[in-house]
């Protein structure tokens, strides 16, 4: 039996594994980079060891350092989580060579499925339908372009070793192929250490349905239902659900049995996921993930099983606890991934400190998987996911309602998040009443990211009342600066010092009169800890709030609004005049696309930066001459830094 386990990961998955290990009486060992010294998984583990600088290539991807810590800590096993080294066959082999159990499949199975091209060959042998494409070894640019033309545009360039949308590009026409190929290869190399890609036909409107399988060391293999992961942005999942809605029993069984055939074809052991593209009643093998998936909690809720416990027991040599006939799916579960990002700005990831964090009360029907806490830093070096909100209902309608309500109770301040976007997505008729394709978000992006002006006005009134009740009254001992201060022969009007908002208020015997954009409102507010109840023109509303040093954050209808307070320290965020060559986030310069002195047209690519495992191409704001680069390739840059200068043509 495993008595002590090292978790070779960070964030919410490290905390998730630690939670089950502790329930099973297994001691836990965490590893952390310099950026994660105060991380939640470090605090929760029984032991923790520093393994290097913040960049993952110097820490979480250093198998030698992780093996050394496991040996030093006398760990019996290593759980890789997902991402990082979880699908690295060499790492699995190193664990075995050092007498450490790798909680996952054998290296041979990882190798077989780690190459998407090799996996397609195996699946063809297992009689699983494949999408037409090129899955071979030849990586010559001209050759790959020829293969793309044979397949027919549009085509999908996909990293052969990896996932999560990284190293993946859709190409609609031949003249863009080489540029997109180079970008996909750079992302693949940065994210997975291998720049090999494959080419396949781009299927316009598929659903993404995957099957959870589990195998032990004794030849047993089962499937634990399916999941629909069609709601994606930038090829990355944002909401998943189990079981996949709208599937016939025959189709569900056929996909499950095909997934088991996939696993048995490579002598698989442990947790795995076989992903399919679903087109009507037809399905095509896409890839197999040889690890635990981010979305595994929805399967746990509908099966009543702890998949991490299954992993640890299988790694200890035990047989699967259930046969196929004993696995029963009950109810419906949904998972929403909460990211630090700005949906209205093409889902640009954000980094920085979380100043306020509040989740709904956890229960048997509401679960929060997270690796952060109040004050945690979202680093530019790692994926920007903050937490996973998982809900369970007796049916899909019940689960959708619980997810919407839970998102309204999730309050994160300090940086932008996608919570409001997730809430609109959860309530959209196209999702609640149909089975959308993987393009649903792109097709409905405007409705999913736009703000409601009326809700925004409500938030302003909440923030104004909070300022009047909590900030102004408590910051001065002078009666002349109190809301209730006496004034002779004039109303006591107060200018509320929010940046970019001209708001004025008068104190009344019962609440405040607040003038907002030419409209007068009567507001009575009652504040209790982090909650505020307000009667706005006689209508009762509730909200959550956080009072920061220079701003007030208000959560209304799942949208968090930030109202900055003017002070001598305030500097406008528009100081770069929205120059498109300013860094949109913290990151690293990976490529300069032009030479100094080159002529450019408006919209031409100038420089590429990489942040949070994704690439961003910055373009010329107008036609002119590229006069200077301010950073070299490989340099770290901060949000707002001017990276290059284009002198506008007369």
Coordinates of C-alpha atoms in Angstrom, one line a residue:
X1 CA 0.0 0.0 0.0
X2 CA 1.1 3.6 -0.7
X3 CA 1.8 5.3 2.6
X4 CA 3.3 8.6 1.3
X5 CA 2.7 10.3 -2.0
X6 CA 4.4 13.3 -3.7
X7 CA 2.2 15.5 -5.9
X8 CA 4.2 16.7 -8.8
X9 CA 1.9 19.6 -9.6
X10 CA 0.4 22.8 -8.1
X11 CA -2.9 24.7 -7.7
X12 CA -6.3 23.1 -7.5
X13 CA -5.3 19.6 -8.7
X14 CA -2.6 19.4 -6.0
X15 CA -5.1 20.4 -3.4
X16 CA -7.6 17.9 -4.8
X17 CA -5.1 15.0 -4.6
X18 CA -4.1 16.0 -1.1
X19 CA -7.7 16.0 0.1
X20 CA -8.3 12.3 -1.0
X21 CA -4.9 11.2 0.2
X22 CA -5.6 12.5 3.7
X23 CA -8.9 10.8 3.8
X24 CA -7.1 7.5 3.0
X25 CA -4.5 8.1 5.6
X26 CA -1.7 8.7 3.1
X27 CA 1.0 11.3 3.9
X28 CA 1.4 14.0 1.3
X29 CA 4.5 15.8 -0.1
X30 CA 4.2 19.0 -2.1
X31 CA 6.7 20.7 -4.4
X32 CA 6.6 24.4 -5.2
X33 CA 8.4 27.0 -7.3
X34 CA 9.6 30.4 -6.0
X35 CA 6.3 31.9 -7.1
X36 CA 4.3 29.4 -5.1
X37 CA 6.0 29.7 -1.7
X38 CA 2.7 30.8 -0.1
X39 CA 0.4 28.7 -2.2
X40 CA -2.5 26.7 -0.7
X41 CA -1.2 23.3 -1.8
X42 CA 2.0 24.0 0.1
X43 CA 0.1 24.8 3.3
X44 CA -2.1 21.8 3.0
X45 CA 0.6 19.2 2.4
X46 CA 2.4 17.4 5.3
X47 CA 5.7 18.3 3.7
X48 CA 6.7 20.8 1.0
X49 CA 10.0 21.3 -0.9
X50 CA 11.1 24.2 -3.2
X51 CA 12.2 23.0 -6.6
X52 CA 13.3 26.2 -8.3
X53 CA 12.4 29.5 -10.1
X54 CA 8.9 30.4 -11.2
X55 CA 9.2 29.4 -14.9
X56 CA 7.8 25.8 -15.1
X57 CA 10.8 24.7 -17.2
X58 CA 13.0 25.4 -14.2
X59 CA 10.7 23.9 -11.6
X60 CA 7.5 21.9 -12.3
X61 CA 9.0 20.4 -15.5
X62 CA 12.3 19.4 -13.9
X63 CA 11.8 15.7 -13.4
X64 CA 15.2 15.3 -11.9
X65 CA 14.4 17.7 -9.1
X66 CA 11.0 16.1 -8.4
X67 CA 12.5 12.6 -8.3
X68 CA 15.2 13.9 -5.9
X69 CA 12.6 15.3 -3.6
X70 CA 10.6 12.1 -3.7
X71 CA 13.7 10.1 -2.8
X72 CA 14.6 12.5 0.0
X73 CA 11.1 12.4 1.5
X74 CA 10.8 8.6 1.1
X75 CA 7.6 8.9 -1.0
X76 CA 6.2 5.6 -2.2
X77 CA 4.5 7.2 -5.2
X78 CA 4.2 10.3 -7.4
X79 CA 0.9 11.7 -8.6
X80 CA 1.5 13.9 -11.6
X81 CA -2.0 15.6 -11.7
X82 CA -2.6 17.0 -15.1
X83 CA -0.4 19.2 -17.3
X84 CA 3.3 19.5 -16.6
X85 CA 4.8 15.9 -16.5
X86 CA 1.5 14.0 -16.3
X87 CA 1.8 12.7 -19.8
X88 CA 5.6 12.4 -20.0
X89 CA 6.7 8.8 -20.6
X90 CA 10.3 9.5 -19.6
X91 CA 9.2 10.8 -16.3
X92 CA 7.1 7.7 -15.7
X93 CA 10.1 5.6 -16.6
X94 CA 12.3 7.6 -14.2
X95 CA 9.9 7.0 -11.4
X96 CA 10.0 3.2 -12.1
X97 CA 13.8 3.3 -12.3
X98 CA 14.0 4.9 -8.8
X99 CA 11.5 2.5 -7.3
X100 CA 8.7 5.0 -7.1
X101 CA 5.2 4.2 -8.2
X102 CA 3.9 6.5 -11.0
X103 CA 0.2 7.1 -10.4
X104 CA -0.8 6.7 -14.0
X105 CA -0.4 4.4 -17.0
X106 CA 2.9 2.8 -18.0
X107 CA 5.3 4.8 -20.1
X108 CA 4.6 2.6 -23.1
X109 CA 0.9 3.6 -23.1
X110 CA 1.8 7.3 -22.7
X111 CA 4.1 7.0 -25.7
X112 CA 1.4 5.4 -27.8
X113 CA -1.2 8.0 -27.0
X114 CA 1.2 10.9 -26.5
X115 CA 1.8 11.1 -30.2
X116 CA -1.5 12.0 -31.8
X117 CA -0.3 10.6 -35.1
X118 CA 0.7 7.2 -33.5
X119 CA -2.6 7.1 -31.6
X120 CA -4.6 7.5 -34.8
X121 CA -2.8 4.5 -36.3
X122 CA -3.7 2.4 -33.3
X123 CA -7.3 3.5 -33.3
X124 CA -7.6 2.6 -37.0
X125 CA -6.4 -0.8 -36.0
X126 CA -9.1 -0.9 -33.2
X127 CA -11.7 0.0 -35.8
X128 CA -12.5 3.4 -34.3
X129 CA -13.6 6.1 -36.9
X130 CA -10.9 8.8 -37.6
X131 CA -11.1 12.3 -39.0
X132 CA -9.2 12.5 -42.4
X133 CA -5.8 14.0 -42.1
X134 CA -2.0 13.6 -42.0
X135 CA -0.6 12.0 -38.8
X136 CA 3.0 11.0 -40.0
X137 CA 6.5 11.9 -39.0
X138 CA 7.4 14.3 -41.9
X139 CA 7.5 17.8 -40.5
X140 CA 8.9 19.7 -43.5
X141 CA 6.9 22.9 -44.0
X142 CA 6.3 22.4 -47.7
X143 CA 5.3 18.8 -47.3
X144 CA 2.8 19.7 -44.5
X145 CA 1.3 22.4 -46.7
X146 CA 0.9 19.9 -49.5
X147 CA -0.9 17.5 -47.1
X148 CA -3.2 20.3 -46.0
X149 CA -4.1 20.9 -49.6
X150 CA -4.9 17.2 -50.0
X151 CA -7.1 17.2 -46.9
X152 CA -8.8 20.4 -48.1
X153 CA -9.2 23.8 -46.3
X154 CA -10.1 24.6 -43.7
X155 CA -7.6 22.4 -41.8
X156 CA -6.6 22.1 -38.2
X157 CA -3.0 22.2 -37.2
X158 CA -2.6 20.4 -33.9
X159 CA 0.3 19.8 -31.5
X160 CA 1.1 16.1 -31.7
X161 CA 2.1 16.0 -28.0
X162 CA -0.2 18.1 -25.9
X163 CA -3.7 19.5 -25.5
X164 CA -5.7 22.4 -23.9
X165 CA -5.8 24.3 -27.2
X166 CA -2.1 25.1 -27.1
X167 CA -0.3 24.6 -30.4
X168 CA -3.6 24.5 -32.2
X169 CA -4.5 26.7 -35.2
X170 CA -7.4 26.7 -37.7
X171 CA -6.2 27.6 -41.2
X172 CA -8.8 28.7 -43.7
X173 CA -6.7 29.3 -46.7
X174 CA -3.3 28.3 -48.1
X175 CA -1.5 31.6 -47.9
X176 CA -1.8 31.6 -44.1
X177 CA -0.7 28.1 -43.6
X178 CA 3.1 28.6 -43.0
X179 CA 2.6 31.5 -40.6
X180 CA 0.0 29.5 -38.6
X181 CA 2.2 26.4 -38.7
X182 CA 5.2 28.3 -37.3
X183 CA 3.1 29.8 -34.5
X184 CA 1.6 26.3 -33.6
X185 CA 5.1 24.8 -33.5
X186 CA 6.4 27.5 -31.2
X187 CA 3.5 27.1 -28.8
X188 CA 3.8 23.3 -28.9
X189 CA 7.6 23.5 -28.1
X190 CA 7.0 26.0 -25.3
X191 CA 4.1 24.0 -23.8
X192 CA 5.1 20.4 -24.3
X193 CA 8.8 20.4 -25.2
X194 CA 8.0 18.9 -28.7
X195 CA 7.0 20.9 -31.8
X196 CA 5.6 18.0 -33.9
X197 CA 2.2 18.7 -35.3
X198 CA -0.4 16.9 -37.3
X199 CA -2.9 18.1 -39.9
X200 CA -6.6 17.1 -40.1
X201 CA -9.8 18.2 -41.7
X202 CA -11.5 20.9 -39.7
X203 CA -15.0 19.8 -38.9
X204 CA -17.2 22.8 -38.8
X205 CA -19.8 22.1 -36.1
X206 CA -19.1 19.1 -34.0
X207 CA -19.8 18.4 -30.4
X208 CA -16.9 17.4 -28.1
X209 CA -17.9 14.3 -26.1
X210 CA -15.5 12.3 -24.1
X211 CA -15.6 9.0 -22.2
X212 CA -14.0 8.4 -18.8
X213 CA -12.3 5.0 -18.7
X214 CA -10.4 3.2 -15.8
X215 CA -8.2 0.1 -16.0
X216 CA -6.3 -1.8 -13.4
X217 CA -3.1 -4.0 -13.5
X218 CA -5.1 -7.2 -13.8
X219 CA -6.6 -6.6 -17.2
X220 CA -10.0 -5.1 -16.1
X221 CA -11.3 -2.0 -17.8
X222 CA -14.5 -0.1 -17.5
X223 CA -16.0 3.2 -18.7
X224 CA -17.7 5.6 -16.2
X225 CA -20.1 7.4 -18.5
X226 CA -19.4 10.3 -20.8
X227 CA -19.1 14.1 -20.6
X228 CA -20.0 16.9 -23.0
X229 CA -17.2 19.5 -23.2
X230 CA -18.4 21.4 -26.3
X231 CA -18.4 24.9 -24.6
X232 CA -14.9 26.1 -25.4
X233 CA -13.0 29.3 -26.0
X234 CA -9.7 29.3 -27.7
X235 CA -10.1 25.5 -27.9
X236 CA -10.1 25.3 -24.1
X237 CA -13.1 24.0 -22.2
X238 CA -15.0 26.3 -19.9
X239 CA -18.2 24.4 -18.9
X240 CA -18.4 20.6 -18.9
X241 CA -21.3 18.3 -18.0
X242 CA -22.1 14.7 -17.3
X243 CA -23.7 12.8 -18.8
X244 CA -23.6 14.3 -22.3
X245 CA -27.2 15.4 -23.0
X246 CA -29.2 14.1 -26.0
X247 CA -27.3 10.8 -26.6
X248 CA -29.3 7.7 -27.3
X249 CA -28.6 4.7 -25.1
X250 CA -27.2 2.8 -28.0
X251 CA -24.8 5.6 -29.0
X252 CA -23.7 6.1 -25.4
X253 CA -22.9 2.4 -25.1
X254 CA -21.1 2.3 -28.4
X255 CA -18.9 5.2 -27.5
X256 CA -18.1 3.7 -24.1
X257 CA -17.2 0.3 -25.6
X258 CA -15.0 2.0 -28.2
X259 CA -13.2 3.9 -25.4
X260 CA -12.5 0.6 -23.6
X261 CA -11.1 -0.9 -26.8
X262 CA -8.8 2.1 -27.1
X263 CA -7.5 1.5 -23.6
X264 CA -7.1 -2.3 -24.0
X265 CA -5.2 -1.8 -27.3
X266 CA -2.3 -0.1 -25.4
X267 CA -2.5 -2.2 -22.1
X268 CA -3.7 0.9 -20.2
X269 CA -3.6 1.3 -16.4
X270 CA -5.3 4.0 -14.4
X271 CA -7.6 6.9 -15.2
X272 CA -7.9 8.0 -18.9
X273 CA -10.2 9.9 -21.1
X274 CA -11.0 9.1 -24.8
X275 CA -12.2 12.2 -26.6
X276 CA -14.5 12.1 -29.6
X277 CA -15.9 14.6 -32.1
X278 CA -19.6 13.9 -32.3
X279 CA -21.6 14.7 -35.5
X280 CA -25.2 13.6 -35.2
X281 CA -25.0 9.9 -34.5
X282 CA -21.4 9.6 -35.9
X283 CA -18.3 9.9 -33.8
X284 CA -14.6 10.2 -34.6
X285 CA -11.7 9.5 -32.4
X286 CA -9.8 12.7 -31.5
X287 CA -7.3 11.8 -28.8
X288 CA -6.8 9.9 -25.6
X289 CA -5.6 11.8 -22.5
X290 CA -3.5 9.5 -20.4
X291 CA -4.2 11.2 -17.1
X292 CA -6.9 12.5 -14.9
X293 CA -8.9 15.3 -16.6
X294 CA -9.7 18.7 -15.2
X295 CA -13.4 17.9 -15.5
X296 CA -13.3 14.6 -13.6
X297 CA -15.5 16.0 -10.7
X298 CA -18.7 15.9 -12.9
X299 CA -18.1 12.2 -13.4
X300 CA -17.5 11.7 -9.6
X301 CA -20.8 13.4 -8.8
X302 CA -23.0 11.3 -11.2
X303 CA -21.2 8.0 -10.3
X304 CA -20.7 8.6 -6.6
X305 CA -17.1 7.6 -6.9
X306 CA -13.8 9.2 -5.9
X307 CA -11.6 8.9 -9.0
X308 CA -8.4 9.9 -7.2
X309 CA -9.0 7.1 -4.6
X310 CA -9.5 4.7 -7.6
X311 CA -6.1 6.0 -8.9
X312 CA -4.3 5.4 -5.7
X313 CA -5.8 2.0 -5.1
X314 CA -5.0 0.9 -8.7
X315 CA -1.4 2.1 -8.3
X316 CA -1.3 0.0 -5.1
X317 CA -2.2 -3.1 -7.2
X318 CA -5.8 -3.4 -6.2
X319 CA -8.5 -4.4 -8.7
X320 CA -11.2 -2.0 -9.8
X321 CA -13.9 -1.6 -7.1
X322 CA -16.8 -1.9 -9.6
X323 CA -17.6 -4.0 -12.7
X324 CA -19.2 -2.4 -15.7
X325 CA -22.6 -3.6 -14.7
X326 CA -22.3 -2.0 -11.2
X327 CA -21.5 1.5 -12.6
X328 CA -24.7 3.5 -12.5
X329 CA -25.1 7.2 -13.5
X330 CA -27.6 9.2 -11.4
X331 CA -28.6 12.8 -11.9
X332 CA -26.7 15.5 -13.7
X333 CA -23.5 17.5 -12.9
X334 CA -21.9 20.6 -14.4
X335 CA -18.5 22.2 -13.9
X336 CA -17.6 25.8 -14.7
X337 CA -13.9 26.8 -14.9
X338 CA -13.3 30.2 -13.3
X339 CA -10.4 32.0 -15.0
X340 CA -8.5 35.2 -14.3
X341 CA -9.2 36.7 -17.7
X342 CA -11.1 39.5 -19.6
X343 CA -13.8 37.9 -21.9
X344 CA -14.6 41.2 -23.5
X345 CA -10.9 41.5 -24.6
X346 CA -10.7 38.2 -26.4
X347 CA -10.3 36.3 -23.1
X348 CA -7.0 38.0 -22.4
X349 CA -5.6 36.3 -19.2
X350 CA -4.9 38.4 -16.1
X351 CA -2.3 38.2 -13.4
X352 CA -2.1 39.8 -10.0
X353 CA -3.3 39.5 -6.4
X354 CA -6.8 38.4 -5.4
X355 CA -7.9 40.9 -2.8
X356 CA -11.3 39.3 -2.0
X357 CA -12.5 35.7 -2.5
X358 CA -15.9 34.3 -1.6
X359 CA -17.5 31.1 -2.8
X360 CA -21.0 29.7 -2.2
X361 CA -21.4 27.4 0.8
X362 CA -20.2 23.9 -0.2
X363 CA -22.6 21.0 0.2
X364 CA -23.4 17.6 -1.3
X365 CA -24.7 19.5 -4.4
X366 CA -22.1 22.3 -4.6
X367 CA -18.4 21.7 -4.7
X368 CA -15.4 24.1 -5.1
X369 CA -12.0 22.8 -6.3
X370 CA -9.4 25.5 -5.9
X371 CA -5.8 26.1 -5.1
X372 CA -6.1 29.8 -4.0
X373 CA -7.2 31.8 -1.0
X374 CA -7.6 35.4 -0.1
X375 CA -4.4 37.2 -1.1
X376 CA -3.2 34.6 -3.5
X377 CA -1.3 35.7 -6.5
X378 CA -2.3 34.6 -10.0
X379 CA 1.1 34.3 -11.7
X380 CA 1.8 35.1 -15.3
X381 CA 3.9 31.9 -15.4
X382 CA 1.0 29.4 -15.1
X383 CA -2.5 28.7 -16.3
X384 CA -4.9 31.4 -15.1
X385 CA -7.6 29.1 -13.8
X386 CA -8.7 30.2 -10.3
X387 CA -11.2 27.5 -9.4
X388 CA -13.7 25.0 -10.6
X389 CA -17.4 25.4 -9.5
X390 CA -19.2 22.0 -9.7
X391 CA -22.9 21.5 -9.0
X392 CA -25.2 18.4 -9.0
X393 CA -28.9 18.2 -9.6
X394 CA -31.5 15.5 -10.0
X395 CA -31.7 16.5 -13.7
X396 CA -30.1 18.9 -16.1
X397 CA -32.5 21.7 -15.5
X398 CA -32.0 21.5 -11.8
X399 CA -28.2 21.5 -12.2
X400 CA -28.3 24.5 -14.6
X401 CA -30.3 26.5 -12.1
X402 CA -27.9 25.6 -9.2
X403 CA -24.9 26.6 -11.4
X404 CA -26.4 30.0 -12.2
X405 CA -27.3 30.7 -8.6
X406 CA -23.8 29.6 -7.4
X407 CA -22.1 31.9 -9.9
X408 CA -24.1 34.8 -8.6
X409 CA -22.7 34.0 -5.1
X410 CA -19.0 33.7 -6.3
X411 CA -17.2 37.0 -5.6
X412 CA -13.6 37.5 -6.7
X413 CA -12.0 41.0 -6.5
X414 CA -8.6 42.3 -7.5
X415 CA -8.5 41.3 -11.1
X416 CA -10.9 40.4 -14.0
X417 CA -12.6 37.0 -14.1
X418 CA -14.9 35.2 -16.5
X419 CA -17.7 34.7 -13.9
X420 CA -20.2 37.0 -15.6
X421 CA -19.5 35.4 -18.9
X422 CA -20.0 31.9 -17.3
X423 CA -23.3 33.1 -15.9
X424 CA -24.6 34.4 -19.2
X425 CA -23.5 31.1 -20.8
X426 CA -25.3 29.1 -18.2
X427 CA -28.5 31.0 -18.8
X428 CA -28.4 31.2 -22.6
X429 CA -31.3 29.4 -24.3
X430 CA -28.9 28.0 -26.9
X431 CA -27.2 26.0 -24.1
X432 CA -30.0 25.3 -21.8
X433 CA -32.5 24.1 -24.5
X434 CA -30.2 22.5 -27.1
X435 CA -26.9 20.7 -27.5
X436 CA -24.5 23.3 -28.8
X437 CA -21.4 22.6 -30.9
X438 CA -17.8 23.6 -30.1
X439 CA -18.5 26.9 -32.0
X440 CA -21.3 28.0 -29.8
X441 CA -19.3 30.6 -27.8
X442 CA -17.7 32.1 -30.9
X443 CA -21.1 32.3 -32.6
X444 CA -22.7 34.1 -29.6
X445 CA -19.8 36.0 -28.3
X446 CA -21.4 39.5 -28.4
X447 CA -24.4 38.5 -26.3
X448 CA -22.1 36.6 -23.9
X449 CA -19.7 39.4 -23.0
X450 CA -21.8 42.6 -23.3
X451 CA -22.7 44.4 -20.1
X452 CA -26.2 45.5 -19.1
X453 CA -26.2 49.3 -18.5
X454 CA -29.1 49.1 -16.0
X455 CA -27.2 46.5 -13.9
X456 CA -24.2 48.8 -14.1
X457 CA -26.2 51.7 -12.8
X458 CA -27.5 49.5 -9.9
X459 CA -23.9 48.7 -9.1
X460 CA -23.0 52.4 -9.1
X461 CA -25.8 53.1 -6.6
X462 CA -24.6 50.2 -4.4
X463 CA -21.0 51.5 -4.5
X464 CA -22.1 55.0 -3.7
X465 CA -24.1 53.9 -0.7
X466 CA -21.2 51.8 0.5
X467 CA -18.9 54.7 0.2
X468 CA -21.2 57.0 2.1
X469 CA -21.8 54.4 4.9
X470 CA -18.4 52.9 5.3
X471 CA -15.7 55.1 3.9
X472 CA -16.7 58.7 4.4
X473 CA -18.2 58.3 7.8
X474 CA -15.2 56.5 9.2
X475 CA -12.3 58.4 7.7
X476 CA -12.7 61.7 9.3
X477 CA -13.2 63.0 12.8
X478 CA -14.4 66.3 11.5
X479 CA -18.2 66.8 11.7
X480 CA -17.9 68.9 8.5
X481 CA -16.9 65.8 6.6
X482 CA -19.5 63.5 8.1
X483 CA -22.5 62.5 6.0
X484 CA -24.7 63.5 9.0
X485 CA -22.7 66.7 9.6
X486 CA -24.9 69.9 10.2
X487 CA -25.0 72.5 7.4
X488 CA -26.6 75.9 7.8
X489 CA -29.1 77.0 5.1
X490 CA -28.0 74.5 2.5
X491 CA -28.3 70.9 1.6
X492 CA -25.3 68.7 2.4
X493 CA -24.2 67.6 -1.0
X494 CA -21.3 65.2 -1.3
X495 CA -19.3 64.5 -4.4
X496 CA -18.5 60.8 -4.5
X497 CA -14.9 60.5 -5.7
X498 CA -15.1 57.7 -8.2
X499 CA -12.8 57.9 -11.2
X500 CA -14.8 58.6 -14.4
X501 CA -18.2 58.7 -12.6
X502 CA -19.8 62.1 -11.7
X503 CA -22.0 61.1 -8.8
X504 CA -23.4 63.4 -6.1
X505 CA -25.4 62.6 -3.0
X506 CA -27.4 64.3 -0.3
X507 CA -27.9 62.8 3.1
X508 CA -31.6 62.4 4.1
X509 CA -33.2 61.4 7.4
X510 CA -33.8 58.0 5.8
X511 CA -31.0 57.1 3.5
X512 CA -29.5 59.1 0.6
X513 CA -30.6 61.0 -2.4
X514 CA -28.1 60.1 -5.1
X515 CA -27.9 61.8 -8.5
X516 CA -26.7 59.6 -11.2
X517 CA -26.4 60.8 -14.8
X518 CA -29.3 63.2 -14.5
X519 CA -31.5 60.8 -12.6
X520 CA -32.3 61.1 -8.9
X521 CA -32.6 57.9 -6.8
X522 CA -33.5 57.3 -3.2
X523 CA -31.3 54.7 -1.6
X524 CA -31.4 53.0 1.8
X525 CA -28.5 50.6 2.5
X526 CA -27.9 48.1 5.3
X527 CA -24.4 46.7 5.4
X528 CA -23.6 43.4 7.2
X529 CA -20.0 42.1 6.9
X530 CA -19.4 41.6 3.2
X531 CA -23.1 41.8 2.2
X532 CA -25.2 44.9 1.5
X533 CA -29.0 45.1 1.2
X534 CA -30.3 48.2 -0.5
X535 CA -33.7 49.6 -1.2
X536 CA -33.3 51.5 -4.4
X537 CA -36.3 53.6 -5.2
X538 CA -38.3 51.2 -3.1
X539 CA -37.0 48.0 -4.8
X540 CA -35.0 45.7 -2.6
X541 CA -31.7 44.4 -4.0
X542 CA -28.8 42.5 -2.5
X543 CA -25.1 42.4 -3.4
X544 CA -21.7 41.5 -2.1
X545 CA -18.9 44.1 -1.8
X546 CA -15.3 44.5 -0.9
X547 CA -13.7 47.8 0.3
X548 CA -10.1 48.0 -1.0
X549 CA -7.6 50.7 -0.3
X550 CA -8.3 52.6 -3.6
X551 CA -11.5 51.0 -4.9
X552 CA -14.8 49.5 -4.0
X553 CA -15.8 46.2 -5.6
X554 CA -19.5 45.3 -6.0
X555 CA -21.0 42.0 -7.1
X556 CA -24.4 42.3 -8.8
X557 CA -26.0 39.6 -10.9
X558 CA -22.7 37.7 -11.2
X559 CA -20.9 40.8 -12.4
X560 CA -18.1 42.3 -10.3
X561 CA -17.8 46.0 -10.8
X562 CA -14.7 48.0 -9.7
X563 CA -15.1 51.6 -8.8
X564 CA -11.7 53.3 -8.3
X565 CA -11.4 56.2 -5.9
X566 CA -9.5 59.3 -7.0
X567 CA -6.4 60.1 -4.9
X568 CA -3.0 61.6 -5.4
X569 CA -1.7 58.2 -6.2
X570 CA -4.2 57.5 -9.1
X571 CA -2.7 57.2 -12.5
X572 CA -4.9 56.8 -15.6
X573 CA -4.8 53.4 -17.2
X574 CA -5.0 55.1 -20.6
X575 CA -1.5 56.6 -20.4
X576 CA -0.4 54.7 -23.4
X577 CA -3.4 55.9 -25.5
X578 CA -4.4 52.3 -26.3
X579 CA -1.2 51.7 -28.3
X580 CA -1.6 48.3 -29.8
X581 CA 2.2 47.7 -29.3
X582 CA 1.9 47.9 -25.5
X583 CA 2.1 44.6 -23.7
X584 CA -1.5 43.6 -22.9
X585 CA -0.3 41.5 -20.0
X586 CA 2.8 40.3 -18.3
X587 CA 4.8 37.9 -20.5
X588 CA 7.9 37.1 -22.5
X589 CA 9.0 38.3 -26.0
X590 CA 9.3 35.3 -28.2
X591 CA 9.7 36.7 -31.7
X592 CA 10.3 40.0 -33.5
X593 CA 8.5 39.7 -36.8
X594 CA 10.1 42.6 -38.6
X595 CA 13.4 44.5 -38.7
X596 CA 13.9 48.0 -37.5
X597 CA 13.4 50.3 -40.5
X598 CA 10.8 48.1 -42.2
X599 CA 7.6 49.7 -43.6
X600 CA 4.4 48.4 -42.1
X601 CA 0.7 48.7 -42.8
X602 CA -1.9 49.1 -40.1
X603 CA -2.7 45.7 -38.6
X604 CA 0.6 44.1 -39.6
X605 CA 2.1 41.7 -37.0
X606 CA 5.2 43.3 -35.3
X607 CA 6.0 41.3 -32.2
X608 CA 4.8 38.2 -30.5
X609 CA 4.7 37.7 -26.7
X610 CA 4.0 34.5 -24.8
X611 CA 2.1 34.5 -21.5
X612 CA 0.2 31.8 -19.5
X613 CA 1.2 29.3 -22.2
X614 CA -0.4 31.2 -25.1
X615 CA 1.0 33.4 -27.8
X616 CA -0.2 37.0 -28.6
X617 CA 0.7 38.8 -31.8
X618 CA 0.8 42.6 -31.4
X619 CA 0.0 44.6 -34.5
X620 CA 0.9 48.0 -35.9
X621 CA -1.6 50.7 -34.9
X622 CA -1.2 52.5 -38.2
X623 CA 0.8 52.5 -41.4
X624 CA 4.4 53.8 -41.1
X625 CA 8.0 52.8 -40.2
X626 CA 9.1 50.4 -37.5
X627 CA 11.7 52.6 -35.8
X628 CA 12.7 50.7 -32.7
X629 CA 12.2 47.6 -30.6
X630 CA 12.4 48.2 -26.8
X631 CA 12.8 44.6 -25.7
X632 CA 14.8 41.7 -27.1
X633 CA 13.5 38.2 -27.8
X634 CA 13.5 36.3 -24.4
X635 CA 13.0 39.5 -22.3
X636 CA 10.3 39.6 -19.7
X637 CA 7.7 42.4 -20.1
X638 CA 5.1 43.9 -17.9
X639 CA 1.5 44.9 -18.6
X640 CA 1.5 48.3 -20.4
X641 CA 5.2 48.2 -21.5
X642 CA 5.7 49.8 -24.9
X643 CA 7.4 47.0 -26.9
X644 CA 8.1 48.7 -30.2
X645 CA 7.5 52.0 -31.9
X646 CA 6.0 52.7 -35.3
X647 CA 6.4 56.2 -36.7
X648 CA 3.2 57.0 -38.5
X649 CA 3.3 57.9 -42.2
X650 CA 2.4 61.5 -43.1

